[in-house]
PDB file of C-alpha atoms in Angstrom:
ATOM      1  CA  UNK A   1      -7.789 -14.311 -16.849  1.00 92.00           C
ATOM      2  CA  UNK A   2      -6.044 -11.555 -18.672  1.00 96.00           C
ATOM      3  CA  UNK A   3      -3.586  -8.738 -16.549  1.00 97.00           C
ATOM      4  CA  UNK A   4      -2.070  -5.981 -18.047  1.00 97.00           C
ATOM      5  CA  UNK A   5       0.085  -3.887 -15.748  1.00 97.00           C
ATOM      6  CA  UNK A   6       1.643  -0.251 -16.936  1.00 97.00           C
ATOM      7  CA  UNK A   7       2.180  -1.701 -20.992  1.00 97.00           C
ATOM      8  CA  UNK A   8       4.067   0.550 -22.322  1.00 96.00           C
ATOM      9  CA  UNK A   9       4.478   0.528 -26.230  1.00 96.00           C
ATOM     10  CA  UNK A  10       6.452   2.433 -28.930  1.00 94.00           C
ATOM     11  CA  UNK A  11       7.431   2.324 -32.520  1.00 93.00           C
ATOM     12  CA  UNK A  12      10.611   4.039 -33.321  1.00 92.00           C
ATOM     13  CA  UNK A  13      10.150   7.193 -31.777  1.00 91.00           C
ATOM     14  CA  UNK A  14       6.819   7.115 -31.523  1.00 93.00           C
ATOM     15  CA  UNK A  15       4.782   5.829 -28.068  1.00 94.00           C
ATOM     16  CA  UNK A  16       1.763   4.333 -28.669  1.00 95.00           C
ATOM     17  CA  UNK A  17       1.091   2.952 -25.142  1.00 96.00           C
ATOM     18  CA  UNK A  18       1.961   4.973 -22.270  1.00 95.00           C
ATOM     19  CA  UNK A  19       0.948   2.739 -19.186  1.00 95.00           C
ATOM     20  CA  UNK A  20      -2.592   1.228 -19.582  1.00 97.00           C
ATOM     21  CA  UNK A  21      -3.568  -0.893 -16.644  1.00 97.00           C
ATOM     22  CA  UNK A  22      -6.098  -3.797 -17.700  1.00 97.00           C
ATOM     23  CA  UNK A  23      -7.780  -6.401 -16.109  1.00 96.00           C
ATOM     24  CA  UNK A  24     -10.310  -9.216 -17.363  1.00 97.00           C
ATOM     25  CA  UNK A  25     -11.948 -11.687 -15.707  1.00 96.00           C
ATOM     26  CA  UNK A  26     -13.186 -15.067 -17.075  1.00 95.00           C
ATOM     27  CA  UNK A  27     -16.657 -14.820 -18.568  1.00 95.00           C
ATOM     28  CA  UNK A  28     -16.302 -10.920 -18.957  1.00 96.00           C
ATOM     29  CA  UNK A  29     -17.149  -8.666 -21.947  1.00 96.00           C
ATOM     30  CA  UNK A  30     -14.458  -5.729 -22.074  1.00 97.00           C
ATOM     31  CA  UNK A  31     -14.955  -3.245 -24.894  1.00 97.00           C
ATOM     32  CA  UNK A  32     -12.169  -0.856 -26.246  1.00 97.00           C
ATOM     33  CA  UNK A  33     -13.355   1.954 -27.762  1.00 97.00           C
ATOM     34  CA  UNK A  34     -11.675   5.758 -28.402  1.00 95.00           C
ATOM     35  CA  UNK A  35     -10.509   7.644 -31.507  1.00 94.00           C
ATOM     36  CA  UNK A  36      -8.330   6.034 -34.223  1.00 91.00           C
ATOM     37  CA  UNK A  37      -4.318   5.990 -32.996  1.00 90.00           C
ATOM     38  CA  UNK A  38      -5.225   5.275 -29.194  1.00 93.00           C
ATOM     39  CA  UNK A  39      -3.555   2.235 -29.301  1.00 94.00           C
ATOM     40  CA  UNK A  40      -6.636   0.160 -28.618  1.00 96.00           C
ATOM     41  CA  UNK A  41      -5.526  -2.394 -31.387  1.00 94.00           C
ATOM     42  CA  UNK A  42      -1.527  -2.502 -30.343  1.00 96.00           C
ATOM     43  CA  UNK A  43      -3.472  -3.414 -26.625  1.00 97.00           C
ATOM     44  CA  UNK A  44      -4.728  -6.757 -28.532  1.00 96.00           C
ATOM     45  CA  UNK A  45      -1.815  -7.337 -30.759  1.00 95.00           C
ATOM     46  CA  UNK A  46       0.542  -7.441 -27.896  1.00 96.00           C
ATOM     47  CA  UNK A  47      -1.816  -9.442 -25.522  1.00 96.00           C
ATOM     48  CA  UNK A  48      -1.914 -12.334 -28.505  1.00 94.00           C
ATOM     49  CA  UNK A  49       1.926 -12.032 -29.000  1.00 93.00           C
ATOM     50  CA  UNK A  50       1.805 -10.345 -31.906  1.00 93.00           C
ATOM     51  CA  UNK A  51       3.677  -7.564 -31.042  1.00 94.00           C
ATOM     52  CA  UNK A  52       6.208  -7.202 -28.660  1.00 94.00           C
ATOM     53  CA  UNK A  53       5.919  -4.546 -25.791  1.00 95.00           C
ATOM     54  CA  UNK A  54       8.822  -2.311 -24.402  1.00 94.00           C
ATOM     55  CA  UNK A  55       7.445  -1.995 -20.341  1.00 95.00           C
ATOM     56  CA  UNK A  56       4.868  -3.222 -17.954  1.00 96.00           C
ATOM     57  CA  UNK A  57       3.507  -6.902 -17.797  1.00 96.00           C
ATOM     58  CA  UNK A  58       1.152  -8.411 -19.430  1.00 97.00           C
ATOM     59  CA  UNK A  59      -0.298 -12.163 -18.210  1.00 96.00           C
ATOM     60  CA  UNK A  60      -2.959 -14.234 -19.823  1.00 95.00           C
ATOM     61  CA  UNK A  61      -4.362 -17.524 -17.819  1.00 94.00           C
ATOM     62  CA  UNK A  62      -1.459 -16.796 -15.403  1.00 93.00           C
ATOM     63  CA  UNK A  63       1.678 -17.017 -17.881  1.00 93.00           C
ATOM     64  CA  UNK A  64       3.488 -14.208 -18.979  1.00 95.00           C
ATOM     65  CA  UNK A  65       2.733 -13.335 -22.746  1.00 95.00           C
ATOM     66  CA  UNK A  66       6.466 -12.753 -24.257  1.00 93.00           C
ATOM     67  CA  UNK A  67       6.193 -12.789 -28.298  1.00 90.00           C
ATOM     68  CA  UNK A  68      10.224 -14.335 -28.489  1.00 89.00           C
ATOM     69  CA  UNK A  69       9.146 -17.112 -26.239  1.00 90.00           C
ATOM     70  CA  UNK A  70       9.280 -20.739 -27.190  1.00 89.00           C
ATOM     71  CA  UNK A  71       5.316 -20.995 -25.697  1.00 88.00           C
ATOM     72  CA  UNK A  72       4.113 -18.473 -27.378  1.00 91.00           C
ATOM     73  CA  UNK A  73       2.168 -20.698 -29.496  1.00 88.00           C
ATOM     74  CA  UNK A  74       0.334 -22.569 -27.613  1.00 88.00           C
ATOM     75  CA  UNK A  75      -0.395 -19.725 -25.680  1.00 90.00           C
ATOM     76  CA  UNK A  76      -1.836 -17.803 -28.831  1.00 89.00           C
ATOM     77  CA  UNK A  77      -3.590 -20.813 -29.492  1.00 88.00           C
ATOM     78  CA  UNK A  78      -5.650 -20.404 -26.180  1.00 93.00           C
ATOM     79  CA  UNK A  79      -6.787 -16.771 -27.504  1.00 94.00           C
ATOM     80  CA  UNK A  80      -8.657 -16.855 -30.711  1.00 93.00           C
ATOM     81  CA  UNK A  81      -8.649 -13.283 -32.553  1.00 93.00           C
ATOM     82  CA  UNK A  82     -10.451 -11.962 -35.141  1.00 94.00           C
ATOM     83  CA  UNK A  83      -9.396  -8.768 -37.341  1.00 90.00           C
ATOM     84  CA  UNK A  84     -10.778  -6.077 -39.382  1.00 86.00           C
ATOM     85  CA  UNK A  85     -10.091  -7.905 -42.472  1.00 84.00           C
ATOM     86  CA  UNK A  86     -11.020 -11.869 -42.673  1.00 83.00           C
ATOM     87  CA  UNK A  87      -7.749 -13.060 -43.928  1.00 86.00           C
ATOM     88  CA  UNK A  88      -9.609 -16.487 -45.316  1.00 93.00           C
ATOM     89  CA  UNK A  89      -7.953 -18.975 -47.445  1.00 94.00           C
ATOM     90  CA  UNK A  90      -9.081 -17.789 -51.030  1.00 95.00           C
ATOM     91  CA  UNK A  91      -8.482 -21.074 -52.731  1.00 96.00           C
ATOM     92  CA  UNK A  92      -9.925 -23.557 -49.712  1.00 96.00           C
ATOM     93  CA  UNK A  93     -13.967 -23.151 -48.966  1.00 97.00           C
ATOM     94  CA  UNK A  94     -15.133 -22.506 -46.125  1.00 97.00           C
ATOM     95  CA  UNK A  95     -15.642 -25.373 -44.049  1.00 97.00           C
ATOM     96  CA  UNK A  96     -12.208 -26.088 -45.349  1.00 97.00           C
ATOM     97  CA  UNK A  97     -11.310 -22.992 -43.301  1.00 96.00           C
ATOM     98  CA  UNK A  98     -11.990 -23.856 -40.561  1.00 97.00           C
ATOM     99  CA  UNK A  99     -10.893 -26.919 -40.349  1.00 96.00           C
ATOM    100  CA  UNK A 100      -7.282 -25.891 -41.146  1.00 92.00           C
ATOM    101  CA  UNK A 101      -6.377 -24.865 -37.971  1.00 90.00           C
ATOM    102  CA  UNK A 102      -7.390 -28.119 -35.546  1.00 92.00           C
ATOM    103  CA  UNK A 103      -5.826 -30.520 -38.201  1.00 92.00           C
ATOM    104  CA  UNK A 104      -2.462 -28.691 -39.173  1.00 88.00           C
ATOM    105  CA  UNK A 105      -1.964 -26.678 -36.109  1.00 84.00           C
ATOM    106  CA  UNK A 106      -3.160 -28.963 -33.056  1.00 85.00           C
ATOM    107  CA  UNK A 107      -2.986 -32.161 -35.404  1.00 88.00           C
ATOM    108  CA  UNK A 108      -6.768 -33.387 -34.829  1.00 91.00           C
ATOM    109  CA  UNK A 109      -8.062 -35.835 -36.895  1.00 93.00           C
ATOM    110  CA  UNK A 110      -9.770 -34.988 -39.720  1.00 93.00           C
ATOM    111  CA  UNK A 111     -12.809 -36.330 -39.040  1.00 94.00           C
ATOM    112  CA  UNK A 112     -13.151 -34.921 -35.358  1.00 94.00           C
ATOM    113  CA  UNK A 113     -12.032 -31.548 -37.118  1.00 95.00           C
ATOM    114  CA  UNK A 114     -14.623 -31.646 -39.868  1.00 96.00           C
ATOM    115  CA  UNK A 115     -18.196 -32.767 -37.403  1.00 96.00           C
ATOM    116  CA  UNK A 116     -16.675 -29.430 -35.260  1.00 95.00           C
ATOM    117  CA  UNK A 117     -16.272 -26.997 -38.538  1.00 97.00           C
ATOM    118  CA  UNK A 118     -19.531 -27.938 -39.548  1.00 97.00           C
ATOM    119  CA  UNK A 119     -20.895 -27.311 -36.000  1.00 97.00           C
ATOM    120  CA  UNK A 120     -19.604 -23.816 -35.820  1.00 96.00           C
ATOM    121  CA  UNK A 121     -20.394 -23.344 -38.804  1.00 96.00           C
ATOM    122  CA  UNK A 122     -23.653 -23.597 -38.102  1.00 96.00           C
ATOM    123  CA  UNK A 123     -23.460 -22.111 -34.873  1.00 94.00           C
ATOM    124  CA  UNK A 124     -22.732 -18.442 -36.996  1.00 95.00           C
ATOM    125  CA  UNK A 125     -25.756 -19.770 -39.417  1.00 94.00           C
ATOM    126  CA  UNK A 126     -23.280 -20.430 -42.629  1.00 96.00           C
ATOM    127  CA  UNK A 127     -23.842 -24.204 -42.672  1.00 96.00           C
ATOM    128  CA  UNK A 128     -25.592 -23.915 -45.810  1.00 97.00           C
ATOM    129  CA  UNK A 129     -22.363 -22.325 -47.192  1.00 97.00           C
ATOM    130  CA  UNK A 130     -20.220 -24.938 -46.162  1.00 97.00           C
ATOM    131  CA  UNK A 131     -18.383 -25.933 -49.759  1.00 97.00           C
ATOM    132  CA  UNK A 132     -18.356 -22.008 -51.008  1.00 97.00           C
ATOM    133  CA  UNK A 133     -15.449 -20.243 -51.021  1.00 97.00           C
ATOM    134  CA  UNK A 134     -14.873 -16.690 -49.918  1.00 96.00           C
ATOM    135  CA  UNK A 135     -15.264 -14.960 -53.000  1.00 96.00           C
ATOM    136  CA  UNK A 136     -18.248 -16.229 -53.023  1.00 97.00           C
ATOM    137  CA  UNK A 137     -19.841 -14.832 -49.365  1.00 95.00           C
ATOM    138  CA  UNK A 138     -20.148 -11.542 -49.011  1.00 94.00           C
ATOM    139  CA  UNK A 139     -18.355  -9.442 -45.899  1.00 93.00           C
ATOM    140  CA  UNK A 140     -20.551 -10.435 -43.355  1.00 93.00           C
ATOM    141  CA  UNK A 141     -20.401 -14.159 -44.439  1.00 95.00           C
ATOM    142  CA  UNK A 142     -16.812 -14.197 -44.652  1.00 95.00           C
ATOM    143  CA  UNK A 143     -16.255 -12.482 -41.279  1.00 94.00           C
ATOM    144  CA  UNK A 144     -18.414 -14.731 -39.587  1.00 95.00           C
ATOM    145  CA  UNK A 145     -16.569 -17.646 -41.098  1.00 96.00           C
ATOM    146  CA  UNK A 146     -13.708 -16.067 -39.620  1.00 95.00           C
ATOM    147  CA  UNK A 147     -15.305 -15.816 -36.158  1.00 96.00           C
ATOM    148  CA  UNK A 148     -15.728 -19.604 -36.401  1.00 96.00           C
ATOM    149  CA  UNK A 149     -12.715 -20.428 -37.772  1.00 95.00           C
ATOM    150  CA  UNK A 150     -11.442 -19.069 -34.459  1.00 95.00           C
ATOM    151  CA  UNK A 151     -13.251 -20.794 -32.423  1.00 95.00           C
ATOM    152  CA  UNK A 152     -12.363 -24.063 -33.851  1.00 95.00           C
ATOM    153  CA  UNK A 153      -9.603 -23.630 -31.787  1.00 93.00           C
ATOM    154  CA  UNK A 154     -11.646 -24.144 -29.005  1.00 93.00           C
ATOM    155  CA  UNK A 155     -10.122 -20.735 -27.317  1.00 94.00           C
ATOM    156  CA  UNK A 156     -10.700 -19.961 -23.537  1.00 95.00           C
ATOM    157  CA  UNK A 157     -10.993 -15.896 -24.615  1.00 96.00           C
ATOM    158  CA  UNK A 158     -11.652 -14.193 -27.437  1.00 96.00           C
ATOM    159  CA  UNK A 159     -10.272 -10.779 -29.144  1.00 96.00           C
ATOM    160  CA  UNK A 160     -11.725  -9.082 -31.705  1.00 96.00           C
ATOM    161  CA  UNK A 161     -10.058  -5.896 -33.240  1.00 95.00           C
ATOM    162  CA  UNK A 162     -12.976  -4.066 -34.918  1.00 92.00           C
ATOM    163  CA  UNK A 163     -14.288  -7.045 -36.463  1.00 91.00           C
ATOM    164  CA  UNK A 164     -17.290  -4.969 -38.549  1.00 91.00           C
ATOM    165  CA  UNK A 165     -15.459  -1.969 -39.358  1.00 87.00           C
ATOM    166  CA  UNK A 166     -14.660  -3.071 -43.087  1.00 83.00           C
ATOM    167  CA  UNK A 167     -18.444  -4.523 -43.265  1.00 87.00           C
ATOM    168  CA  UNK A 168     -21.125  -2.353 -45.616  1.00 86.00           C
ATOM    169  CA  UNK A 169     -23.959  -1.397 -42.666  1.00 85.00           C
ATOM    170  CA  UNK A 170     -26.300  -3.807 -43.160  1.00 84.00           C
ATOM    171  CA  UNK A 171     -23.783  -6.466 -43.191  1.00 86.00           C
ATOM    172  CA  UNK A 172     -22.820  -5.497 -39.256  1.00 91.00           C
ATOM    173  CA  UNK A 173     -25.952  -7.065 -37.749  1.00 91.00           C
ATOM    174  CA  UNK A 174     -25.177 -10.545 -38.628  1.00 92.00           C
ATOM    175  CA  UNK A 175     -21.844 -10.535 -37.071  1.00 93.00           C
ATOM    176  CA  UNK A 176     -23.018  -8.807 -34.056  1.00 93.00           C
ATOM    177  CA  UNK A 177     -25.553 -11.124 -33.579  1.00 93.00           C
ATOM    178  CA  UNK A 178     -22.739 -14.316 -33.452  1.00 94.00           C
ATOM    179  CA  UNK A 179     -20.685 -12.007 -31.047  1.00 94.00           C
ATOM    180  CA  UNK A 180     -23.795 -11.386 -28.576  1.00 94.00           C
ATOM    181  CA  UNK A 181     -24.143 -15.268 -28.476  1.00 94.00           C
ATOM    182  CA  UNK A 182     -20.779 -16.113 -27.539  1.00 95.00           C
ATOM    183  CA  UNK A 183     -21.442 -13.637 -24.693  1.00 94.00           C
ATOM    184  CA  UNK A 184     -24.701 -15.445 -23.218  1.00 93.00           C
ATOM    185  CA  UNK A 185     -22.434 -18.519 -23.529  1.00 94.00           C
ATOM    186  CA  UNK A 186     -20.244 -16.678 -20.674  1.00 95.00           C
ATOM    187  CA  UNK A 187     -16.560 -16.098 -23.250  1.00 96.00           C
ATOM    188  CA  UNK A 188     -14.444 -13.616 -21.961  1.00 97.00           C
ATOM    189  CA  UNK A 189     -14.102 -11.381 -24.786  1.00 97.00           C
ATOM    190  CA  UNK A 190     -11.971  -8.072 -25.278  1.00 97.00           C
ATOM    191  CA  UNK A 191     -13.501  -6.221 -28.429  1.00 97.00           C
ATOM    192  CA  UNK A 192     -12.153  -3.197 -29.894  1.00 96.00           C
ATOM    193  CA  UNK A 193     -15.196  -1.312 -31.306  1.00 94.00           C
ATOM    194  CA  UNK A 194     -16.685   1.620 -32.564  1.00 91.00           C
ATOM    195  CA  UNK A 195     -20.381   0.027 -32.246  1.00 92.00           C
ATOM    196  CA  UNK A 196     -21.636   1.959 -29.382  1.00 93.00           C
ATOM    197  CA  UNK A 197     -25.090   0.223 -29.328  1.00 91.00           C
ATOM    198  CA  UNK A 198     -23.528  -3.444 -29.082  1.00 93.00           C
ATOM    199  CA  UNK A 199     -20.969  -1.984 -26.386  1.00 94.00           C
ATOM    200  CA  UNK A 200     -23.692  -0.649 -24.268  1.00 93.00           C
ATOM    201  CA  UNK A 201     -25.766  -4.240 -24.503  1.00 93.00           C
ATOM    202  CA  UNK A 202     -23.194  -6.560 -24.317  1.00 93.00           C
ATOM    203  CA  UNK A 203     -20.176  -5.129 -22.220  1.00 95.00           C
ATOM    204  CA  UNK A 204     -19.778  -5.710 -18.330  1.00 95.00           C
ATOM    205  CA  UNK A 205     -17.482  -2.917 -18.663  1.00 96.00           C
ATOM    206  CA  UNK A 206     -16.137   0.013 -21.289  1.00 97.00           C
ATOM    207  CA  UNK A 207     -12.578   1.103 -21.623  1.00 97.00           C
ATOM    208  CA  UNK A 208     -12.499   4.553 -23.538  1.00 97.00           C
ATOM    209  CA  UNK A 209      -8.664   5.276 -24.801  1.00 97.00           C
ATOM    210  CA  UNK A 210      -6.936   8.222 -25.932  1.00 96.00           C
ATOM    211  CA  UNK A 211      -3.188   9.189 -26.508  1.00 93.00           C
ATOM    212  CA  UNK A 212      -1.881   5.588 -25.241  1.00 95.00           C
ATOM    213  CA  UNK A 213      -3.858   5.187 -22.251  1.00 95.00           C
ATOM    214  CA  UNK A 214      -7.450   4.746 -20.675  1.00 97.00           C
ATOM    215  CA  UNK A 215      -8.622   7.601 -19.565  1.00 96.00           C
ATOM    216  CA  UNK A 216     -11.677   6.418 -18.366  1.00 97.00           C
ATOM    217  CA  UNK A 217     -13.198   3.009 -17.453  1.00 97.00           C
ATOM    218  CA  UNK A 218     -16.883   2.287 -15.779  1.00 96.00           C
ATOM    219  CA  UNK A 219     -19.625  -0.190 -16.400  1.00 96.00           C
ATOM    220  CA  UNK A 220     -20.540   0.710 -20.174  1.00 95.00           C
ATOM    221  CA  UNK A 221     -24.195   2.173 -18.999  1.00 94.00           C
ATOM    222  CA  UNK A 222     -21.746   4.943 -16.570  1.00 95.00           C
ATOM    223  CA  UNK A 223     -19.303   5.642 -19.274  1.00 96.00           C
ATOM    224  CA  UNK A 224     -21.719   5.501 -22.334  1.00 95.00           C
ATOM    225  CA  UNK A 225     -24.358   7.409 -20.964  1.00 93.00           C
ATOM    226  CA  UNK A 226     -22.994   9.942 -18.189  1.00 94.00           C
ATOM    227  CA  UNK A 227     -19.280   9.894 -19.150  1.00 95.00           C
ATOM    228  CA  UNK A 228     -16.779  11.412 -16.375  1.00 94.00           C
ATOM    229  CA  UNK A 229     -13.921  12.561 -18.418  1.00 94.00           C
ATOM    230  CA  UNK A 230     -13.888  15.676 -21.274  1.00 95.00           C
ATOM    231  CA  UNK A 231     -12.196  13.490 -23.840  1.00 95.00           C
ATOM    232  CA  UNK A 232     -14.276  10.580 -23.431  1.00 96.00           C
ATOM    233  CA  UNK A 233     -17.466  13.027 -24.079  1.00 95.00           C
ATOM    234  CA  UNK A 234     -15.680  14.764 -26.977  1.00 94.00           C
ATOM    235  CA  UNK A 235     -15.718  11.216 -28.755  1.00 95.00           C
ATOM    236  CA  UNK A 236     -18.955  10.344 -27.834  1.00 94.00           C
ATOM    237  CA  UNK A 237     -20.720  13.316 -29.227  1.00 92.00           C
ATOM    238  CA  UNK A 238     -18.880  12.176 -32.256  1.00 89.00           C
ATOM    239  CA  UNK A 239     -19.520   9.294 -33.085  1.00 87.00           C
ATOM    240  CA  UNK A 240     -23.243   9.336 -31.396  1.00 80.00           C
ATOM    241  CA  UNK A 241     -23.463  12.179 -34.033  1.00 66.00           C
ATOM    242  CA  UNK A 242     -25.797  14.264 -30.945  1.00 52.00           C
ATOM    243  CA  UNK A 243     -25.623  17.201 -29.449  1.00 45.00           C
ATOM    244  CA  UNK A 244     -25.219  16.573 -25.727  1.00 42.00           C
ATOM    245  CA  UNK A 245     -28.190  16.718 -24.073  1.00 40.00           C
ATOM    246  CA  UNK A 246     -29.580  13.576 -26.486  1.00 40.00           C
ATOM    247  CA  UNK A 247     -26.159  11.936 -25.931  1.00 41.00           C
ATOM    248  CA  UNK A 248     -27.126  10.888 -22.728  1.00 44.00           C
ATOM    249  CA  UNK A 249     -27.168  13.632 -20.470  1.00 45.00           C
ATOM    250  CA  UNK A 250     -23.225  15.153 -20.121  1.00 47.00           C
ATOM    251  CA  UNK A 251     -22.294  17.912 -20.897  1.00 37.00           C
TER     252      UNK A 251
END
C-alpha cells in the first residue's frame, strides 16, 4: 500500500533522511520509533505530502506522492493523520469537528456527515461529548476527537506522529485503546511512537531510526526484546529505563 524507496531528505544544509527504504502492506501495523531528530516524523510528513522530499520515491496506493502535484489532495485525503498536538477547531464543538471535513472538503451532505460524526464519535467513546467544545475535554478527549475526526474521512491508512506524547500519563490509555481497535479492524497504520508496550502488542513489525535512516527493522517481539543493532539497544535501555538483562535479554 505504501513504498518508500532510498527518501532522502534535507533542510538547508542539514539531512534529515539519508535513504530509508519502507514498505507497508494493507492491514499492517508499522511502528517508528528511535531518539528525537531521526527523522521518524519528516518519514510521515513527506508520505502525506506535507513536505517535499529531495531523492528516492515514495508511492502510496500505487501513485506517486509529489507535494506540488495537482492530486495531491485527494491523495492526502486517502491518508488520515493525526499529530502530537490536536489542532481542533476552538470555536466549533466537537461533533462539529468532525463533521467539517466530509461536508467542506468532500462536499457530503450534512446529514450523511452528521449520523457518521456521531458514529465515530462514539466509536472513540466521546458521544456523550458531542456539543462540547475543546476547551472543554481534556487531552485525551480532544486527541481522540482528533483520531475521529480523521477517520471521517473514511481513510484507507492511517498515520499517527506521536499522537500521546503531549498527553499527561493517565490520559495515554484512552487513546491507545481507540488505536488498538482500529488495528483488530485490519487499518494499515504507520505510528511514530515512543510507547514501547503498545508497539510490542499491536505492531506486525518495528522500525527503530537513528541519524536519517533505519537501522534496524524485525517483527516488534525480535527488535523489542532481543535487538540486533548497538544503537537500537542504546535507546531501548533508555527509554525501558532497565539495565539490560531486564530489558529483554541483549546486551
Amino acid at each position: 500500500m505504501i513504498d518508500i524507496e532510498n527518501l532522502q531528505k534535507r533542510f538547508g544544509d542539514h539531512q534529515v533522511l539519508h535513504g530509508v527504504d519502507l514498505h507497508v502492506d494493507a492491514g499492517e501495523v508499522v511502528c517508528l520509533i528511535g531518539p528525537s531528530g531521526s527523522g521518524k516524523s519528516t518519514v510521515l510528513r513527506c508520505i502525506n505530502g506535507l513536505e517535499s522530499y529531495d531523492g528516492g520515491e515514495i508511492r502510496a496506493f500505487g501513485e506517486r506522492v509529489d507535494c506540488n502535484s495537482r492530486d495531491i489532495h485527494r491523495l492526502r485525503s486517502r491518508m488520515g493523520m493525526v499529530f502530537q498536538r490536536f489542532n481542533l477547531f476552538p470555536h466549533r464543538t466537537a461533533l462539529e469537528n468532525v463533521m467539517e471535513g466530509p461536508i467542506y472538503v468532500r462536499g457530503e451532505d450534512r446529514g450523511a456527515a452528521r449520523e457518521r460524526a456521531m458514529a465515530l464519535l462514539d466509536k472513540v467513546g466521546l458521544a456523550a461529548k458531542a456539543s462540547a467544545h475543546p476547551a472543554q475535554l481534556s487531552g485525551g478527549q480532544q486527541q481522540r476527537v482528533a483520531i475521529a475526526r480523521a477517520l471521517a474521512m473514511q481513510p484507507e491508512a492511517m498515520l499517527f506522529d506521536e499522537p500521546t506524547s503531549a498527553l499527561d500519563p493517565e490520559l495515554v490509555g484512552d487513546v491507545l485503546e481507540v488505536m488498538r481497535s482500529l488495528a483488530r479492524e485490519g487499518m494499515t497504520m504507520i505510528v511514530v511512537t515512543h510507547e514501547m508496550g503498545f508497539a510490542r502488542e499491536v505492531a506486525d513489525r518495528v522500525c527503530f531510526l537513528h541519524g536519517g535512516k533505519i537501522v534496524e527493522e524485525g517483527a516488534a517481539a525480535q527488535v523489542l526484546g532481543s535487538p540486533r543493532h548497538a544503537r537500537t539497544q542504546d535507546f531501548l535501555r533508555r527509554v525501558l529505563h532497565k539495565p539490560a538483562e531486564a530489558a529483554g535479554g541483549f546486551a
